[in-house]
mmCIF file of C-alpha atoms and ligand atoms in Angstrom:
data_model
loop_
_atom_site.group_PDB
_atom_site.id
_atom_site.type_symbol
_atom_site.label_atom_id
_atom_site.label_comp_id
_atom_site.label_asym_id
_atom_site.label_seq_id
_atom_site.Cartn_x
_atom_site.Cartn_y
_atom_site.Cartn_z
ATOM 1 C CA GLU Z 1 124.567 111.728 110.160
ATOM 2 C CA SER Z 2 125.107 108.378 108.433
ATOM 3 C CA ALA Z 3 122.428 106.726 106.340
ATOM 4 C CA VAL Z 4 123.287 103.211 107.521
ATOM 5 C CA GLU Z 5 125.385 101.926 110.387
ATOM 6 C CA VAL Z 6 126.057 98.224 110.741
ATOM 7 C CA ARG Z 7 127.964 97.233 113.876
ATOM 8 C CA GLY Z 8 129.241 93.761 114.670
ATOM 9 C CA VAL Z 9 126.431 92.016 112.821
ATOM 10 C CA ASP Z 10 126.261 88.226 112.742
ATOM 11 C CA LYS Z 11 123.515 86.206 111.118
ATOM 12 C CA VAL Z 12 123.132 82.486 111.738
ATOM 13 C CA PHE Z 13 120.366 80.494 110.068
ATOM 14 C CA GLU Z 14 119.126 77.325 111.725
ATOM 15 C CA THR Z 15 118.456 74.714 109.055
ATOM 16 C CA ARG Z 16 117.453 71.036 109.163
ATOM 17 C CA THR Z 17 121.051 70.068 108.509
ATOM 18 C CA GLY Z 18 122.547 72.438 111.068
ATOM 19 C CA GLN Z 19 123.586 76.050 111.330
ATOM 20 C CA VAL Z 20 124.625 78.295 108.464
ATOM 21 C CA GLN Z 21 126.568 81.402 109.383
ATOM 22 C CA ALA Z 22 125.642 83.869 106.647
ATOM 23 C CA LEU Z 23 127.315 86.935 108.190
ATOM 24 C CA ASP Z 24 130.233 87.194 110.586
ATOM 25 C CA GLY Z 25 131.113 90.458 112.291
ATOM 26 C CA ILE Z 26 129.969 92.906 109.619
ATOM 27 C CA ASP Z 27 130.857 96.574 110.236
ATOM 28 C CA LEU Z 28 129.799 99.086 107.621
ATOM 29 C CA THR Z 29 128.901 102.763 107.555
ATOM 30 C CA VAL Z 30 127.149 104.327 104.580
ATOM 31 C CA ALA Z 31 127.243 108.125 104.641
ATOM 32 C CA ALA Z 32 124.223 110.226 103.728
ATOM 33 C CA GLY Z 33 124.170 110.619 99.943
ATOM 34 C CA GLU Z 34 126.777 107.942 99.385
ATOM 35 C CA PHE Z 35 126.470 105.202 96.743
ATOM 36 C CA VAL Z 36 127.825 101.871 98.023
ATOM 37 C CA SER Z 37 127.772 98.597 96.103
ATOM 38 C CA LEU Z 38 128.060 95.119 97.601
ATOM 39 C CA ILE Z 39 129.745 92.523 95.429
ATOM 40 C CA GLY Z 40 131.081 89.015 96.024
ATOM 41 C CA PRO Z 41 130.400 85.402 95.091
ATOM 42 C CA SER Z 42 126.995 83.822 95.424
ATOM 43 C CA GLY Z 43 126.285 82.933 99.046
ATOM 44 C CA CYS Z 44 128.570 85.561 100.626
ATOM 45 C CA GLY Z 45 125.633 87.157 102.422
ATOM 46 C CA LYS Z 46 124.800 90.198 100.284
ATOM 47 C CA SER Z 47 121.049 89.604 100.273
ATOM 48 C CA THR Z 48 121.039 88.670 103.939
ATOM 49 C CA LEU Z 49 122.724 91.966 104.810
ATOM 50 C CA MET Z 50 120.240 93.898 102.662
ATOM 51 C CA ARG Z 51 117.307 92.141 104.314
ATOM 52 C CA LEU Z 52 118.672 93.029 107.752
ATOM 53 C CA ILE Z 53 119.110 96.701 106.818
ATOM 54 C CA ALA Z 54 115.556 96.700 105.450
ATOM 55 C CA ASP Z 55 114.215 95.100 108.642
ATOM 56 C CA LEU Z 56 112.960 92.063 106.729
ATOM 57 C CA ASP Z 57 114.891 89.835 109.136
ATOM 58 C CA ASP Z 58 116.692 90.208 112.479
ATOM 59 C CA PRO Z 59 120.422 89.855 113.150
ATOM 60 C CA THR Z 60 121.671 87.107 115.467
ATOM 61 C CA ALA Z 61 124.058 89.643 117.023
ATOM 62 C CA GLY Z 62 125.010 93.273 116.505
ATOM 63 C CA THR Z 63 123.060 96.388 115.631
ATOM 64 C CA LEU Z 64 121.791 98.123 112.498
ATOM 65 C CA THR Z 65 120.622 101.713 112.394
ATOM 66 C CA VAL Z 66 119.219 103.826 109.558
ATOM 67 C CA PHE Z 67 119.571 107.597 109.986
ATOM 68 C CA GLY Z 68 120.207 106.961 113.654
ATOM 69 C CA LYS Z 69 116.994 104.967 114.155
ATOM 70 C CA SER Z 70 116.508 101.245 114.555
ATOM 71 C CA SER Z 71 115.837 99.639 111.179
ATOM 72 C CA ARG Z 72 112.326 98.826 112.469
ATOM 73 C CA GLN Z 73 111.571 102.471 113.196
ATOM 74 C CA ALA Z 74 113.130 103.519 109.888
ATOM 75 C CA ARG Z 75 110.813 101.130 108.059
ATOM 76 C CA LEU Z 76 107.766 102.499 109.874
ATOM 77 C CA ASP Z 77 108.898 106.024 108.987
ATOM 78 C CA GLN Z 78 109.385 105.043 105.314
ATOM 79 C CA GLU Z 79 112.974 106.224 105.464
ATOM 80 C CA TYR Z 80 113.981 103.991 102.560
ATOM 81 C CA GLY Z 81 112.728 102.629 99.280
ATOM 82 C CA ILE Z 82 113.344 99.014 98.370
ATOM 83 C CA ALA Z 83 113.848 97.419 94.957
ATOM 84 C CA PHE Z 84 114.847 93.783 95.223
ATOM 85 C CA GLN Z 85 115.392 91.225 92.485
ATOM 86 C CA GLN Z 86 112.038 89.663 93.226
ATOM 87 C CA ALA Z 87 109.982 92.715 92.390
ATOM 88 C CA GLY Z 88 107.499 92.007 95.195
ATOM 89 C CA LEU Z 89 104.559 93.752 93.535
ATOM 90 C CA LEU Z 90 101.028 93.326 94.814
ATOM 91 C CA PRO Z 91 99.337 91.167 92.149
ATOM 92 C CA TRP Z 92 95.855 92.530 92.784
ATOM 93 C CA ARG Z 93 96.920 96.132 92.221
ATOM 94 C CA THR Z 94 97.569 97.693 88.822
ATOM 95 C CA VAL Z 95 101.047 98.887 87.908
ATOM 96 C CA ALA Z 96 100.043 102.476 88.735
ATOM 97 C CA ALA Z 97 98.450 101.457 92.016
ATOM 98 C CA ASN Z 98 101.612 99.585 93.042
ATOM 99 C CA VAL Z 99 103.743 102.665 92.383
ATOM 100 C CA ALA Z 100 101.183 104.835 94.188
ATOM 101 C CA LEU Z 101 101.264 102.743 97.358
ATOM 102 C CA PRO Z 102 104.077 104.599 99.202
ATOM 103 C CA LEU Z 103 102.388 107.888 98.284
ATOM 104 C CA GLU Z 104 99.066 106.666 99.677
ATOM 105 C CA LEU Z 105 100.727 105.514 102.900
ATOM 106 C CA HIS Z 106 102.289 108.944 103.154
ATOM 107 C CA GLY Z 107 98.968 110.718 102.683
ATOM 108 C CA VAL Z 108 99.786 112.395 99.356
ATOM 109 C CA ALA Z 109 96.614 113.866 97.821
ATOM 110 C CA SER Z 110 94.968 111.921 95.015
ATOM 111 C CA ALA Z 111 95.640 114.394 92.176
ATOM 112 C CA ASP Z 112 99.297 114.783 93.158
ATOM 113 C CA ARG Z 113 99.584 111.014 93.363
ATOM 114 C CA ARG Z 114 98.264 110.594 89.848
ATOM 115 C CA SER Z 115 100.694 113.026 88.285
ATOM 116 C CA ARG Z 116 103.653 111.734 90.282
ATOM 117 C CA VAL Z 117 102.834 108.120 89.338
ATOM 118 C CA ALA Z 118 102.493 109.065 85.667
ATOM 119 C CA GLN Z 119 105.873 110.837 85.798
ATOM 120 C CA LEU Z 120 107.581 107.865 87.477
ATOM 121 C CA LEU Z 121 106.155 105.396 84.965
ATOM 122 C CA GLU Z 122 107.360 107.589 82.095
ATOM 123 C CA MET Z 123 110.812 107.627 83.646
ATOM 124 C CA VAL Z 124 111.053 103.827 83.705
ATOM 125 C CA GLY Z 125 109.529 103.584 80.219
ATOM 126 C CA LEU Z 126 106.204 102.120 81.298
ATOM 127 C CA GLY Z 127 103.903 105.049 80.631
ATOM 128 C CA ASP Z 128 101.598 102.855 78.544
ATOM 129 C CA PHE Z 129 101.312 100.114 81.165
ATOM 130 C CA ALA Z 130 99.733 102.000 84.077
ATOM 131 C CA ASP Z 131 96.519 100.004 84.024
ATOM 132 C CA ARG Z 132 98.034 96.542 83.494
ATOM 133 C CA TYR Z 133 98.508 94.028 86.279
ATOM 134 C CA PRO Z 134 101.974 92.776 87.288
ATOM 135 C CA ASP Z 135 101.414 89.259 85.909
ATOM 136 C CA GLN Z 136 100.802 90.798 82.484
ATOM 137 C CA LEU Z 137 104.374 92.161 82.435
ATOM 138 C CA SER Z 138 107.767 90.556 81.809
ATOM 139 C CA GLY Z 139 110.192 90.103 84.717
ATOM 140 C CA GLY Z 140 112.236 93.098 83.575
ATOM 141 C CA MET Z 141 109.151 95.303 83.391
ATOM 142 C CA GLN Z 142 108.118 94.202 86.864
ATOM 143 C CA GLN Z 143 111.570 95.201 88.127
ATOM 144 C CA ARG Z 144 111.118 98.632 86.598
ATOM 145 C CA VAL Z 145 107.762 99.011 88.360
ATOM 146 C CA ALA Z 146 109.498 98.113 91.633
ATOM 147 C CA ILE Z 147 112.173 100.744 90.947
ATOM 148 C CA ALA Z 148 109.510 103.383 90.262
ATOM 149 C CA ARG Z 149 107.783 102.419 93.517
ATOM 150 C CA ALA Z 150 111.065 102.641 95.445
ATOM 151 C CA LEU Z 151 111.627 106.152 94.106
ATOM 152 C CA ALA Z 152 108.056 107.373 94.602
ATOM 153 C CA GLU Z 153 108.547 108.994 97.995
ATOM 154 C CA GLN Z 154 112.033 110.315 97.146
ATOM 155 C CA PRO Z 155 113.525 108.508 100.130
ATOM 156 C CA ARG Z 156 116.891 109.466 101.605
ATOM 157 C CA LEU Z 157 117.993 105.849 101.212
ATOM 158 C CA LEU Z 158 117.486 103.290 98.455
ATOM 159 C CA LEU Z 159 118.114 99.605 99.117
ATOM 160 C CA MET Z 160 118.503 97.790 95.813
ATOM 161 C CA ASP Z 161 119.345 94.095 95.495
ATOM 162 C CA GLU Z 162 120.133 93.271 91.863
ATOM 163 C CA PRO Z 163 117.333 95.574 90.741
ATOM 164 C CA PHE Z 164 118.455 95.415 87.103
ATOM 165 C CA GLY Z 165 119.062 91.655 87.010
ATOM 166 C CA ALA Z 166 116.226 90.866 84.607
ATOM 167 C CA LEU Z 167 116.707 93.863 82.306
ATOM 168 C CA ASP Z 168 118.064 93.696 78.778
ATOM 169 C CA GLU Z 169 121.358 95.495 78.157
ATOM 170 C CA MET Z 170 119.881 98.695 76.724
ATOM 171 C CA THR Z 171 117.244 99.115 79.408
ATOM 172 C CA ARG Z 172 119.841 98.341 82.062
ATOM 173 C CA GLU Z 173 122.119 101.124 80.813
ATOM 174 C CA LYS Z 174 119.201 103.528 80.720
ATOM 175 C CA MET Z 175 118.195 102.637 84.289
ATOM 176 C CA GLN Z 176 121.801 102.991 85.503
ATOM 177 C CA THR Z 177 121.944 106.491 84.084
ATOM 178 C CA GLU Z 178 118.588 107.372 85.647
ATOM 179 C CA LEU Z 179 119.721 106.038 89.004
ATOM 180 C CA VAL Z 180 122.924 108.106 88.945
ATOM 181 C CA ARG Z 181 120.881 111.188 88.039
ATOM 182 C CA ILE Z 182 118.286 110.558 90.745
ATOM 183 C CA SER Z 183 120.792 109.872 93.509
ATOM 184 C CA ALA Z 184 122.692 113.038 92.546
ATOM 185 C CA GLU Z 185 119.529 115.155 92.327
ATOM 186 C CA THR Z 186 117.834 113.948 95.489
ATOM 187 C CA GLY Z 187 121.010 113.296 97.473
ATOM 188 C CA ALA Z 188 119.750 109.818 98.303
ATOM 189 C CA ALA Z 189 122.190 107.255 99.654
ATOM 190 C CA VAL Z 190 122.099 103.944 97.793
ATOM 191 C CA VAL Z 191 123.115 100.452 98.899
ATOM 192 C CA PHE Z 192 123.265 98.373 95.747
ATOM 193 C CA VAL Z 193 123.886 94.646 95.251
ATOM 194 C CA THR Z 194 125.138 93.529 91.871
ATOM 195 C CA HIS Z 195 126.957 90.644 90.206
ATOM 196 C CA SER Z 196 128.471 93.029 87.700
ATOM 197 C CA ILE Z 197 131.833 94.546 88.626
ATOM 198 C CA PRO Z 198 131.628 97.137 85.795
ATOM 199 C CA GLU Z 199 128.191 98.162 87.061
ATOM 200 C CA ALA Z 200 129.512 98.524 90.617
ATOM 201 C CA VAL Z 201 132.500 100.554 89.409
ATOM 202 C CA PHE Z 202 130.337 102.802 87.226
ATOM 203 C CA LEU Z 203 127.757 103.549 89.904
ATOM 204 C CA SER Z 204 129.549 103.593 93.227
ATOM 205 C CA ASP Z 205 131.480 105.850 95.544
ATOM 206 C CA ARG Z 206 132.727 102.736 97.321
ATOM 207 C CA VAL Z 207 132.584 99.033 96.498
ATOM 208 C CA VAL Z 208 132.342 96.547 99.367
ATOM 209 C CA VAL Z 209 133.812 93.164 98.445
ATOM 210 C CA MET Z 210 132.443 90.286 100.506
ATOM 211 C CA SER Z 211 133.706 86.722 100.901
ATOM 212 C CA PRO Z 212 131.662 83.647 101.881
ATOM 213 C CA ARG Z 213 131.667 80.939 104.580
ATOM 214 C CA PRO Z 214 131.076 82.850 106.740
ATOM 215 C CA GLY Z 215 130.123 86.137 105.090
ATOM 216 C CA ARG Z 216 132.698 88.799 105.834
ATOM 217 C CA ILE Z 217 133.847 92.065 104.334
ATOM 218 C CA GLN Z 218 137.082 91.319 102.528
ATOM 219 C CA GLN Z 219 137.874 94.771 101.231
ATOM 220 C CA ILE Z 220 136.313 98.193 100.754
ATOM 221 C CA VAL Z 221 137.451 99.921 97.586
ATOM 222 C CA PRO Z 222 136.981 103.687 97.083
ATOM 223 C CA MET Z 223 135.962 104.503 93.500
ATOM 224 C CA ARG Z 224 136.031 108.281 93.571
ATOM 225 C CA LEU Z 225 138.669 110.718 94.653
ATOM 226 C CA GLY Z 226 137.969 111.555 98.246
ATOM 227 C CA ALA Z 227 135.659 108.601 98.861
ATOM 228 C CA ASP Z 228 137.002 106.583 101.762
HETATM 229 P P1 LIG H 1 124.196 86.227 98.432
HETATM 230 O O1 LIG H 1 123.070 87.208 98.382
HETATM 231 O O2 LIG H 1 125.526 86.864 98.582
HETATM 232 O O3 LIG H 1 124.167 85.243 97.301
HETATM 233 P P2 LIG H 1 122.751 85.182 100.707
HETATM 234 O O4 LIG H 1 122.667 86.302 101.664
HETATM 235 O O5 LIG H 1 121.537 84.888 99.884
HETATM 236 O O6 LIG H 1 124.016 85.358 99.773
HETATM 237 O O7 LIG H 1 123.117 83.845 101.507
HETATM 238 C C1 LIG H 1 124.213 83.784 102.410
HETATM 239 C C2 LIG H 1 124.249 82.411 103.034
HETATM 240 O O8 LIG H 1 123.137 82.252 103.903
HETATM 241 C C3 LIG H 1 124.167 81.271 102.033
HETATM 242 O O9 LIG H 1 124.939 80.197 102.545
HETATM 243 C C4 LIG H 1 122.710 80.917 102.055
HETATM 244 O O10 LIG H 1 122.527 79.576 101.678
HETATM 245 C C5 LIG H 1 122.343 81.158 103.496
HETATM 246 N N1 LIG H 1 120.927 81.536 103.675
HETATM 247 C C6 LIG H 1 120.338 82.670 103.222
HETATM 248 N N2 LIG H 1 119.052 82.726 103.580
HETATM 249 C C7 LIG H 1 118.814 81.594 104.295
HETATM 250 C C8 LIG H 1 117.672 81.060 104.968
HETATM 251 N N3 LIG H 1 116.513 81.713 104.972
HETATM 252 N N4 LIG H 1 117.813 79.880 105.596
HETATM 253 C C9 LIG H 1 118.976 79.229 105.599
HETATM 254 N N5 LIG H 1 120.088 79.674 105.001
HETATM 255 C C10 LIG H 1 120.020 80.839 104.357
HETATM 256 P P1 LIG H 2 91.658 104.718 92.845
HETATM 257 O O1 LIG H 2 92.184 105.415 91.632
HETATM 258 O O2 LIG H 2 90.187 104.399 92.787
HETATM 259 O O3 LIG H 2 92.082 105.329 94.146
HETATM 260 P P2 LIG H 2 93.344 102.559 91.969
HETATM 261 O O4 LIG H 2 93.675 101.268 92.643
HETATM 262 O O5 LIG H 2 92.851 102.543 90.589
HETATM 263 O O6 LIG H 2 92.312 103.280 92.928
HETATM 264 O O7 LIG H 2 94.602 103.493 91.987
HETATM 265 C C1 LIG H 2 95.400 103.580 93.113
HETATM 266 C C2 LIG H 2 96.402 104.685 92.913
HETATM 267 O O8 LIG H 2 97.026 104.606 91.630
HETATM 268 C C3 LIG H 2 95.824 106.072 92.997
HETATM 269 O O9 LIG H 2 96.704 106.809 93.808
HETATM 270 C C4 LIG H 2 95.834 106.618 91.599
HETATM 271 O O10 LIG H 2 96.152 107.985 91.635
HETATM 272 C C5 LIG H 2 96.931 105.844 90.938
HETATM 273 N N1 LIG H 2 96.589 105.566 89.552
HETATM 274 C C6 LIG H 2 95.695 104.685 89.098
HETATM 275 N N2 LIG H 2 95.661 104.670 87.749
HETATM 276 C C7 LIG H 2 96.577 105.577 87.345
HETATM 277 C C8 LIG H 2 97.050 106.009 86.069
HETATM 278 N N3 LIG H 2 96.562 105.513 84.922
HETATM 279 N N4 LIG H 2 98.003 106.946 86.039
HETATM 280 C C9 LIG H 2 98.518 107.428 87.187
HETATM 281 N N5 LIG H 2 98.143 107.055 88.412
HETATM 282 C C10 LIG H 2 97.178 106.139 88.500
#
């Protein structure tokens, strides 16, 4: 079963100055457990495609499925974790309470939640910040909270849109290593947007190169023996 199937997807935005075609005939399959990066120049539709997979917006044409379900159903079933560049944390919840949210929604018992949250915050190097609020943290720290939250429920699919964009070099390398370890250990598929070609090459089974105006897939490059 594939983690993500994108079939014939177009996305047209209506703007005051006319239409913008962000995506044109996108076809993409991400296998279960596969790590796929999206790269390409600014405006080629990477974020739009991620938002469609995550059911944060609807395609103009075509279909998207996640583990064989509509992306809407997959969202309701918490089939995926999301870490986008804008961390999207709830400002009125502490760092720990933000990370705990998917666990709460999933009915994980309070004591288990506490230990799991503590473990996740240790992993992203924020063990001492559990009781802070998001606006008391730097952008990079907020991104790490979002990553911990995305991983909380050990989803079968992670959707990450420049999740390391605001991190310093050392933290970024540490998070890359953690992500490789986690995806290998849990068998999670990852769809990962980055501006960094070395990052895409280091992390991915396949790299999807997109081109703009309108957004299309230009090339899909296998990075590992047997990945195609
Ligand atoms: P990328 O993530 O590759 O930089 P985006 O997906 O953000 O590209 O954008 C693709 C194209 O769609 C761009 O031309 C962008 O200006 C346009 N676009 C994205 N979101 C909107 C929106 N909400 N309204 C109008 N145009 C949009
Ligand atoms: P409450 O603890 O009263 O349910 P909070 O908003 O303080 O409400 O916490 C929400 C979630 O965050 C809970 O699941 C809790 O287990 C977790 N949590 C709160 N503080 C911590 C902490 N310091 N370490 C680990 N988990 C925490």
